[in-house]
Tab-separated table of C-alpha atoms in Angstrom:
chain	number	residue	atom	x	y	z
X	1	MET	CA	0.000	0.000	0.000
X	2	ASN	CA	1.177	3.480	-0.800
X	3	VAL	CA	1.994	5.557	2.294
X	4	ASP	CA	2.744	9.209	1.695
X	5	HIS	CA	2.135	12.818	2.587
X	6	VAL	CA	-0.675	14.310	0.501
X	7	GLN	CA	-0.881	17.985	1.425
X	8	THR	CA	-0.426	20.566	4.171
X	9	VAL	CA	-2.219	23.893	4.576
X	10	ASN	CA	-1.989	26.472	7.335
X	11	VAL	CA	-3.842	29.405	8.792
X	12	ASN	CA	-2.718	31.744	11.545
X	13	ALA	CA	-4.236	34.824	13.099
X	14	THR	CA	-3.905	37.341	15.915
X	15	SER	CA	-6.486	38.309	18.528
X	16	VAL	CA	-9.091	35.738	17.543
X	17	THR	CA	-11.289	33.064	19.089
X	18	SER	CA	-11.084	30.604	16.213
X	19	VAL	CA	-9.585	30.103	12.777
X	20	THR	CA	-10.639	27.901	9.855
X	21	SER	CA	-8.422	26.631	7.057
X	22	VAL	CA	-8.823	27.006	3.327
X	23	ALA	CA	-11.142	24.343	1.867
X	24	ILE	CA	-9.273	21.331	0.467
X	25	THR	CA	-10.224	18.015	-1.095
X	26	THR	CA	-9.479	15.066	1.183
X	27	THR	CA	-9.993	11.313	0.873
X	28	THR	CA	-12.017	9.105	3.195
X	29	GLY	CA	-9.718	6.723	5.094
X	30	ASN	CA	-6.715	9.030	5.019
X	31	LEU	CA	-5.012	10.235	8.189
X	32	VAL	CA	-5.232	13.944	8.970
X	33	VAL	CA	-3.005	15.339	11.718
X	34	LEU	CA	-3.736	18.836	13.018
X	35	GLY	CA	-1.124	20.898	14.817
X	36	GLY	CA	-2.552	23.780	16.794
X	37	SER	CA	-0.723	26.530	18.637
X	38	ILE	CA	-1.747	29.301	20.957
X	39	ASN	CA	0.475	31.954	22.512
X	40	ARG	CA	0.331	34.069	25.643
X	41	SER	CA	-2.835	32.472	26.981
X	42	THR	CA	-3.226	30.456	30.167
X	43	SER	CA	-2.279	26.870	30.836
X	44	THR	CA	-5.946	26.125	31.420
X	45	ASP	CA	-6.982	27.389	27.990
X	46	THR	CA	-8.350	24.448	26.052
X	47	LEU	CA	-7.768	24.204	22.339
X	48	SER	CA	-10.338	22.224	20.397
X	49	VAL	CA	-10.547	21.222	16.750
X	50	SER	CA	-13.340	20.350	14.370
X	51	ASP	CA	-13.909	19.948	10.664
X	52	SER	CA	-16.687	20.638	8.202
X	53	LYS	CA	-17.412	16.931	7.686
X	54	THR	CA	-17.795	16.147	11.418
X	55	ASN	CA	-15.052	13.558	11.723
X	56	THR	CA	-14.005	12.361	15.182
X	57	TRP	CA	-10.807	13.941	16.514
X	58	THR	CA	-8.516	12.515	19.194
X	59	GLN	CA	-5.772	14.438	20.931
X	60	ASN	CA	-2.242	13.074	20.958
X	61	PRO	CA	-1.797	11.763	24.543
X	62	SER	CA	1.395	13.832	24.996
X	63	SER	CA	-0.385	17.032	24.023
X	64	PRO	CA	-0.791	19.860	24.860
X	65	VAL	CA	2.743	20.964	25.675
X	66	ASN	CA	3.254	24.327	27.376
X	67	VAL	CA	6.402	26.362	27.868
X	68	GLY	CA	6.387	29.232	30.336
X	69	GLY	CA	4.274	28.078	33.268
X	70	ALA	CA	0.766	29.249	34.051
X	71	SER	CA	0.831	31.895	31.310
X	72	PRO	CA	2.564	29.901	28.600
X	73	LEU	CA	4.625	31.747	26.058
X	74	ALA	CA	3.768	28.929	23.708
X	75	GLN	CA	1.412	25.978	23.741
X	76	VAL	CA	1.261	23.317	21.050
X	77	CYS	CA	-1.253	20.515	20.626
X	78	GLN	CA	-1.744	17.714	18.120
X	79	PHE	CA	-4.974	16.006	17.088
X	80	TYR	CA	-5.574	13.205	14.592
X	81	SER	CA	-8.378	11.478	12.739
X	82	SER	CA	-8.657	8.639	10.272
X	83	LEU	CA	-11.258	10.307	8.128
X	84	THR	CA	-14.604	8.595	7.999
X	85	SER	CA	-15.793	11.407	5.784
X	86	GLY	CA	-13.570	13.143	3.250
X	87	GLY	CA	-14.202	14.989	0.016
X	88	SER	CA	-14.198	18.438	-1.516
X	89	GLY	CA	-14.788	21.641	0.399
X	90	HIS	CA	-13.208	20.193	3.537
X	91	THR	CA	-12.229	22.801	6.136
X	92	PHE	CA	-10.610	22.460	9.579
X	93	SER	CA	-11.011	24.742	12.582
X	94	LEU	CA	-9.076	25.498	15.763
X	95	THR	CA	-10.825	27.204	18.680
X	96	SER	CA	-9.507	28.742	21.899
X	97	GLY	CA	-11.611	28.280	25.005
X	98	ILE	CA	-10.790	31.820	26.115
X	99	GLY	CA	-10.555	33.854	22.911
X	100	GLY	CA	-8.715	37.033	22.006
X	101	ARG	CA	-5.579	34.988	21.375
X	102	ASP	CA	-3.113	34.227	18.603
X	103	LEU	CA	-3.779	30.903	16.911
X	104	GLN	CA	-1.966	28.830	14.333
X	105	LEU	CA	-3.217	25.681	12.637
X	106	PHE	CA	-1.356	23.230	10.385
X	107	VAL	CA	-3.468	20.638	8.554
X	108	SER	CA	-1.563	17.643	7.131
X	109	GLU	CA	-3.115	14.738	5.223
X	110	PHE	CA	-1.449	11.324	4.765
X	111	VAL	CA	-2.508	8.372	2.648
X	112	GLY	CA	-2.073	4.797	3.878
X	113	PRO	CA	-2.788	4.596	7.636
X	114	VAL	CA	-4.341	1.548	9.287
X	115	SER	CA	-8.109	1.753	9.537
X	116	SER	CA	-8.315	1.490	13.331
X	117	GLY	CA	-6.020	1.977	16.302
X	118	VAL	CA	-3.857	4.273	14.232
X	119	GLN	CA	-2.009	6.108	17.005
X	120	ASP	CA	1.000	4.322	18.477
X	121	GLN	CA	3.538	6.364	20.488
X	122	SER	CA	3.981	9.993	21.442
X	123	SER	CA	6.199	12.394	23.325
X	124	GLY	CA	6.202	16.063	24.240
X	125	ASN	CA	8.753	18.492	25.649
X	126	SER	CA	9.333	22.190	26.232
X	127	ASP	CA	12.503	24.272	26.087
X	128	THR	CA	12.746	27.707	27.687
X	129	SER	CA	15.324	28.929	25.160
X	130	THR	CA	16.667	26.863	22.294
X	131	LYS	CA	17.526	26.813	18.616
X	132	THR	CA	16.845	23.076	18.483
X	133	PRO	CA	13.419	22.344	19.971
X	134	THR	CA	12.778	18.649	20.515
X	135	SER	CA	9.858	16.530	21.596
X	136	GLY	CA	12.094	14.073	23.408
X	137	ALA	CA	12.122	10.431	22.416
X	138	THR	CA	9.012	8.314	22.243
X	139	PRO	CA	8.951	4.813	23.693
X	140	ASN	CA	9.768	2.045	21.231
X	141	ARG	CA	7.193	1.855	18.497
X	142	ASN	CA	5.070	-1.279	18.348
X	143	GLN	CA	5.804	-1.783	14.674
X	144	ALA	CA	8.308	-0.584	12.113
X	145	GLN	CA	6.108	0.890	9.390
X	146	GLU	CA	4.684	4.189	10.628
X	147	ILE	CA	4.046	7.843	9.845
X	148	LEU	CA	5.806	10.187	12.284
X	149	VAL	CA	4.432	13.721	12.661
X	150	ALA	CA	5.902	16.451	14.879
X	151	HIS	CA	4.779	20.010	15.559
X	152	PHE	CA	6.396	22.833	17.465
X	153	SER	CA	5.449	26.369	18.363
X	154	ALA	CA	7.633	29.215	19.579
X	155	ASP	CA	6.837	32.307	21.596
X	156	GLU	CA	4.959	34.741	19.397
X	157	GLY	CA	7.420	37.554	20.129
X	158	THR	CA	10.292	35.816	18.412
X	159	ASN	CA	11.573	35.748	14.860
X	160	LEU	CA	13.084	32.337	14.270
X	161	GLN	CA	14.651	33.542	10.981
X	162	SER	CA	14.589	30.022	9.557
X	163	ILE	CA	13.263	26.568	10.383
X	164	SER	CA	14.562	23.211	9.166
X	165	PRO	CA	14.156	19.607	10.291
X	166	GLY	CA	16.542	18.457	12.995
X	167	ALA	CA	17.031	15.038	11.421
X	168	ALA	CA	17.639	14.263	7.778
X	169	ALA	CA	14.889	11.665	7.663
X	170	PHE	CA	12.229	14.257	8.508
X	171	LYS	CA	10.761	16.670	5.986
X	172	ILE	CA	8.931	19.981	6.382
X	173	PRO	CA	6.257	20.029	3.668
X	174	SER	CA	5.183	23.020	1.597
X	175	ASN	CA	3.143	25.398	3.769
X	176	GLY	CA	4.580	23.570	6.785
X	177	SER	CA	6.482	26.365	8.518
X	178	ILE	CA	6.135	29.967	9.645
X	179	SER	CA	9.450	31.331	10.834
X	180	SER	CA	8.613	34.929	11.721
X	181	ASN	CA	6.003	36.475	13.970
X	182	SER	CA	4.651	38.656	11.175
X	183	VAL	CA	1.168	37.383	11.968
X	184	ALA	CA	0.931	35.016	14.899
X	185	CYS	CA	2.813	32.031	16.225
X	186	PRO	CA	6.059	30.895	14.613
X	187	GLY	CA	6.187	27.128	14.287
X	188	ALA	CA	6.278	24.181	11.928
X	189	VAL	CA	5.244	20.625	11.153
X	190	GLU	CA	7.570	17.852	9.973
X	191	TYR	CA	6.949	14.243	9.036
X	192	GLN	CA	8.745	11.007	8.240
X	193	ILE	CA	7.539	7.783	6.649
X	194	THR	CA	9.608	5.073	8.291
X	195	SER	CA	10.005	1.319	8.055
X	196	LEU	CA	12.653	1.072	10.760
X	197	GLU	CA	11.935	0.002	14.321
X	198	GLY	CA	12.911	2.225	17.216
X	199	THR	CA	12.168	5.398	19.119
X	200	ASP	CA	11.658	8.804	17.587
X	201	ALA	CA	12.005	12.458	18.495
X	202	GLY	CA	10.693	15.421	16.567
X	203	THR	CA	13.512	17.955	16.383
X	204	PHE	CA	13.771	21.251	14.538
X	205	VAL	CA	16.610	23.698	13.894
X	206	ASN	CA	15.840	27.419	14.113
X	207	GLY	CA	17.895	30.435	13.182
X	208	ALA	CA	17.343	32.022	16.595
X	209	SER	CA	16.708	30.877	20.144
X	210	ALA	CA	13.188	30.988	21.542
X	211	PRO	CA	10.923	29.340	24.099
X	212	CYS	CA	9.470	26.339	22.255
X	213	ALA	CA	6.939	23.569	22.839
X	214	THR	CA	7.222	20.403	20.723
X	215	VAL	CA	5.140	17.252	20.344
X	216	ILE	CA	5.396	14.124	18.197
X	217	GLY	CA	2.924	11.364	17.374
X	218	THR	CA	3.546	8.106	15.526
X	219	TYR	CA	0.806	6.580	13.409
X	220	LYS	CA	0.576	3.002	12.180
X	221	THR	CA	0.433	1.888	8.583
X	222	PRO	CA	-0.444	-1.639	7.426
X	223	LEU	CA	2.256	-4.233	7.885
X	224	PRO	CA	3.715	-5.629	4.667
X	225	PRO	CA	2.199	-8.988	3.678
X	226	ILE	CA	3.984	-12.087	4.935
X	227	PRO	CA	5.393	-14.047	1.971
X	228	THR	CA	3.455	-17.270	1.522
X	229	ASP	CA	5.902	-18.898	-0.887
X	230	ASP	CA	9.247	-18.787	0.875
X	231	PHE	CA	10.374	-21.978	-0.795
X	232	HIS	CA	11.269	-20.173	-3.978
X	233	LYS	CA	12.815	-17.169	-2.263
X	234	PHE	CA	15.827	-19.010	-0.891
X	235	PRO	CA	18.366	-21.259	-2.634
X	236	ARG	CA	17.743	-24.923	-2.111
X	237	PRO	CA	20.487	-26.608	-0.098
X	238	VAL	CA	22.942	-28.546	-2.184
X	239	LEU	CA	23.461	-32.007	-0.746
X	240	ARG	CA	26.488	-34.026	-1.682
X	241	ASP	CA	26.500	-37.782	-1.171
X	242	VAL	CA	29.451	-39.709	0.119
X	243	ARG	CA	30.493	-40.685	-3.395
X	244	GLY	CA	31.022	-37.060	-4.443
X	245	GLY	CA	27.880	-36.903	-6.474
X	246	PHE	CA	24.979	-34.592	-6.017
X	247	TYR	CA	21.475	-35.303	-5.094
X	248	PRO	CA	19.077	-33.902	-7.640
A	1	MET	CA	2.527	41.965	-2.167
A	2	SER	CA	-0.678	43.234	-3.737
A	3	VAL	CA	-3.281	45.232	-1.777
A	4	LEU	CA	-6.665	44.044	-2.983
A	5	ILE	CA	-8.956	45.879	-0.545
A	6	ASP	CA	-7.494	48.945	1.164
A	7	HIS	CA	-9.002	50.015	4.503
A	8	GLN	CA	-12.564	49.626	3.266
A	9	ALA	CA	-15.041	50.939	5.833
A	10	VAL	CA	-17.321	48.387	7.474
A	11	ASN	CA	-20.408	49.536	9.356
A	12	VAL	CA	-22.793	46.722	10.191
A	13	ALA	CA	-25.575	46.841	12.796
A	14	THR	CA	-26.218	43.117	13.082
A	15	GLY	CA	-25.966	41.064	9.933
A	16	SER	CA	-23.321	40.844	7.256
A	17	GLN	CA	-21.487	42.921	4.696
A	18	ASP	CA	-19.663	41.657	1.621
A	19	LEU	CA	-16.392	43.191	0.480
A	20	GLY	CA	-15.408	42.707	-3.147
A	21	PRO	CA	-15.177	40.705	-5.275
A	22	VAL	CA	-11.853	41.936	-6.592
A	23	ASN	CA	-9.334	40.383	-8.932
A	24	LEU	CA	-6.620	38.185	-7.399
A	25	PRO	CA	-3.333	38.417	-9.333
A	26	ASP	CA	-2.075	35.176	-10.842
A	27	GLY	CA	0.642	33.294	-9.013
A	28	LEU	CA	-0.035	34.635	-5.518
A	29	SER	CA	-0.662	31.977	-2.897
A	30	THR	CA	-1.282	33.705	0.453
A	31	LEU	CA	-4.118	35.964	1.561
A	32	THR	CA	-3.854	38.312	4.525
A	33	ILE	CA	-6.835	40.087	6.028
A	34	ARG	CA	-6.481	42.957	8.502
A	35	ILE	CA	-9.420	44.172	10.605
A	36	ALA	CA	-8.944	47.377	12.587
A	37	ARG	CA	-9.425	46.964	16.360
A	38	CYS	CA	-10.202	49.246	19.267
A	39	THR	CA	-7.265	51.010	20.907
A	40	THR	CA	-7.055	53.953	23.293
A	41	PRO	CA	-6.480	56.406	20.396
A	42	THR	CA	-9.304	54.804	18.314
A	43	PRO	CA	-12.131	54.247	20.823
A	44	THR	CA	-14.940	54.190	18.241
A	45	ILE	CA	-13.556	51.212	16.324
A	46	TRP	CA	-15.152	47.903	17.456
A	47	PRO	CA	-15.108	48.833	21.181
A	48	ASP	CA	-17.643	46.380	22.609
A	49	VAL	CA	-16.387	42.972	23.778
A	50	ALA	CA	-19.909	41.655	23.204
A	51	THR	CA	-19.690	42.432	19.493
A	52	SER	CA	-18.468	39.307	17.756
A	53	ILE	CA	-17.569	38.901	14.117
A	54	SER	CA	-17.053	36.021	11.732
A	55	VAL	CA	-14.955	36.917	8.702
A	56	GLY	CA	-14.614	34.594	5.745
A	57	LEU	CA	-12.413	34.799	2.675
A	58	PHE	CA	-13.587	33.199	-0.555
A	59	VAL	CA	-11.763	32.621	-3.836
A	60	SER	CA	-13.354	31.931	-7.205
A	61	VAL	CA	-11.511	30.294	-10.090
A	62	ASP	CA	-14.491	30.448	-12.466
A	63	ASN	CA	-15.292	34.136	-12.672
A	64	GLY	CA	-17.560	34.169	-9.646
A	65	ALA	CA	-19.753	31.191	-10.496
A	66	ASN	CA	-18.510	29.261	-7.437
A	67	TRP	CA	-16.726	30.464	-4.318
A	68	ILE	CA	-14.221	28.323	-2.400
A	69	ALA	CA	-13.888	28.935	1.343
A	70	SER	CA	-10.346	30.190	1.803
A	71	GLY	CA	-9.951	30.809	5.502
A	72	SER	CA	-12.064	32.376	8.203
A	73	LEU	CA	-11.845	33.680	11.748
A	74	THR	CA	-14.053	34.615	14.651
A	75	SER	CA	-13.199	37.310	17.139
A	76	THR	CA	-14.694	39.688	19.674
A	77	GLY	CA	-14.224	43.422	20.169
A	78	GLY	CA	-12.617	45.570	22.816
A	79	ILE	CA	-8.999	46.347	23.497
A	80	VAL	CA	-6.640	43.373	23.252
A	81	VAL	CA	-3.090	43.631	24.530
A	82	ARG	CA	-0.590	41.680	22.464
A	83	LEU	CA	3.114	41.603	23.275
A	84	GLY	CA	2.595	44.365	25.793
A	85	VAL	CA	0.860	46.846	23.505
A	86	GLU	CA	-2.720	47.388	22.407
A	87	SER	CA	-3.299	45.427	19.230
A	88	PRO	CA	-4.427	47.803	16.438
A	89	GLU	CA	-5.777	45.022	14.239
A	90	THR	CA	-6.742	41.387	14.010
A	91	VAL	CA	-4.707	39.755	11.245
A	92	MET	CA	-5.125	36.395	9.524
A	93	ASP	CA	-2.830	34.665	7.000
A	94	VAL	CA	-4.043	31.662	5.021
A	95	SER	CA	-2.186	29.530	2.482
A	96	PRO	CA	-2.101	28.021	-0.045
A	97	LEU	CA	-4.947	29.433	-2.127
A	98	PRO	CA	-6.962	27.660	-4.808
A	99	VAL	CA	-4.887	27.755	-7.981
A	100	GLY	CA	-5.940	29.140	-11.324
A	101	ASN	CA	-5.740	32.157	-13.558
A	102	GLY	CA	-8.172	35.041	-13.472
A	103	ARG	CA	-9.135	34.353	-9.873
A	104	GLN	CA	-11.330	36.602	-7.769
A	105	VAL	CA	-11.508	37.082	-4.009
A	106	LYS	CA	-14.200	38.412	-1.720
A	107	ALA	CA	-14.683	38.727	2.041
A	108	THR	CA	-17.821	38.432	4.133
A	109	VAL	CA	-18.080	40.083	7.550
A	110	ALA	CA	-20.921	38.736	9.733
A	111	VAL	CA	-21.686	40.609	12.964
A	112	GLN	CA	-23.498	39.642	16.134
A	113	ASN	CA	-24.407	42.106	18.874
A	114	GLY	CA	-23.454	45.004	16.633
A	115	PRO	CA	-22.905	47.581	15.570
A	116	LEU	CA	-19.467	46.920	14.188
A	117	VAL	CA	-17.534	49.958	12.967
A	118	SER	CA	-14.130	49.078	11.563
A	119	ASN	CA	-12.171	48.878	8.338
A	120	VAL	CA	-10.789	45.911	6.443
A	121	THR	CA	-7.701	45.443	4.298
A	122	VAL	CA	-7.032	42.357	2.169
A	123	GLU	CA	-3.564	41.659	0.752
A	124	ALA	CA	-2.134	38.848	-1.384
A	125	THR	CA	1.442	37.621	-1.599
């Protein structure tokens, strides 16, 4: 089965209660991961997400991540859904429970997730001042073939100058980063399609230090089929008899 | 950057007001909308925290026959302090935009518990 990133869109705004993305065309069964950020709110502010086709959204268990105590300079959260309803005109919304805040939303669609029990491992971490925000390592994944998605958000008062993935295997997609605070929250999303077992950390590299909150989630894809005809995949043993001849 | 709607006055009791449509230059992929907010020097602009707005951006790639939702926000009035200073505007960036040539863009401002007195600027980059 093909496993890949399909598209990413973003919307960010200042002094708002909610934002909604541009309408895109999605596919039923695909995985959509939403990364939401809010700055300079309170640690009790609850971010919620929804979409125009009323799919069910689940929050990454390591999210939200706050940096800066009771009045976080940055808060990042991650939600996911295996779409039971996709199609054209699909929009995604992020809402602050308090309002009057700066919000940022990344919407990323992936083809090829498992149909149920898609979320595997997660991790979240905050850094009070860093150029290399990291989620910290997840526990060992329960399978090798997965989609890894990480988000981070920095304090809105900072200009990160540039953002790149912290590990070569990760990729920031088009529309997947906002490095300056020209509008709202600087931050980014990165992803990796992996077939290697292990633990994972979402790490970014910025051009300037800032308080950052980072979270990663790993999402299962179908296991490759087990070969049913191994006989022909390996060389047959060559048996020599005591007389120096060969068995057929 | 191209300024599509430049500080157009909005004065809505309770209801909605459309801005545009205007032409969206080819090749641009980000829309920015700026809505003037209440500050101490501008007390008549959107002063009431009970006045809420919902602003939607729409792009057409077929000369206005169909409009594609291209980002929206909700917000309430009153003075908001951002980064230690009163915020003079609510700003929203959205990208990417529907692709095509000869596109048009319009904005709709819906108001509850009006009146809303403000001005709106729409830019594309």
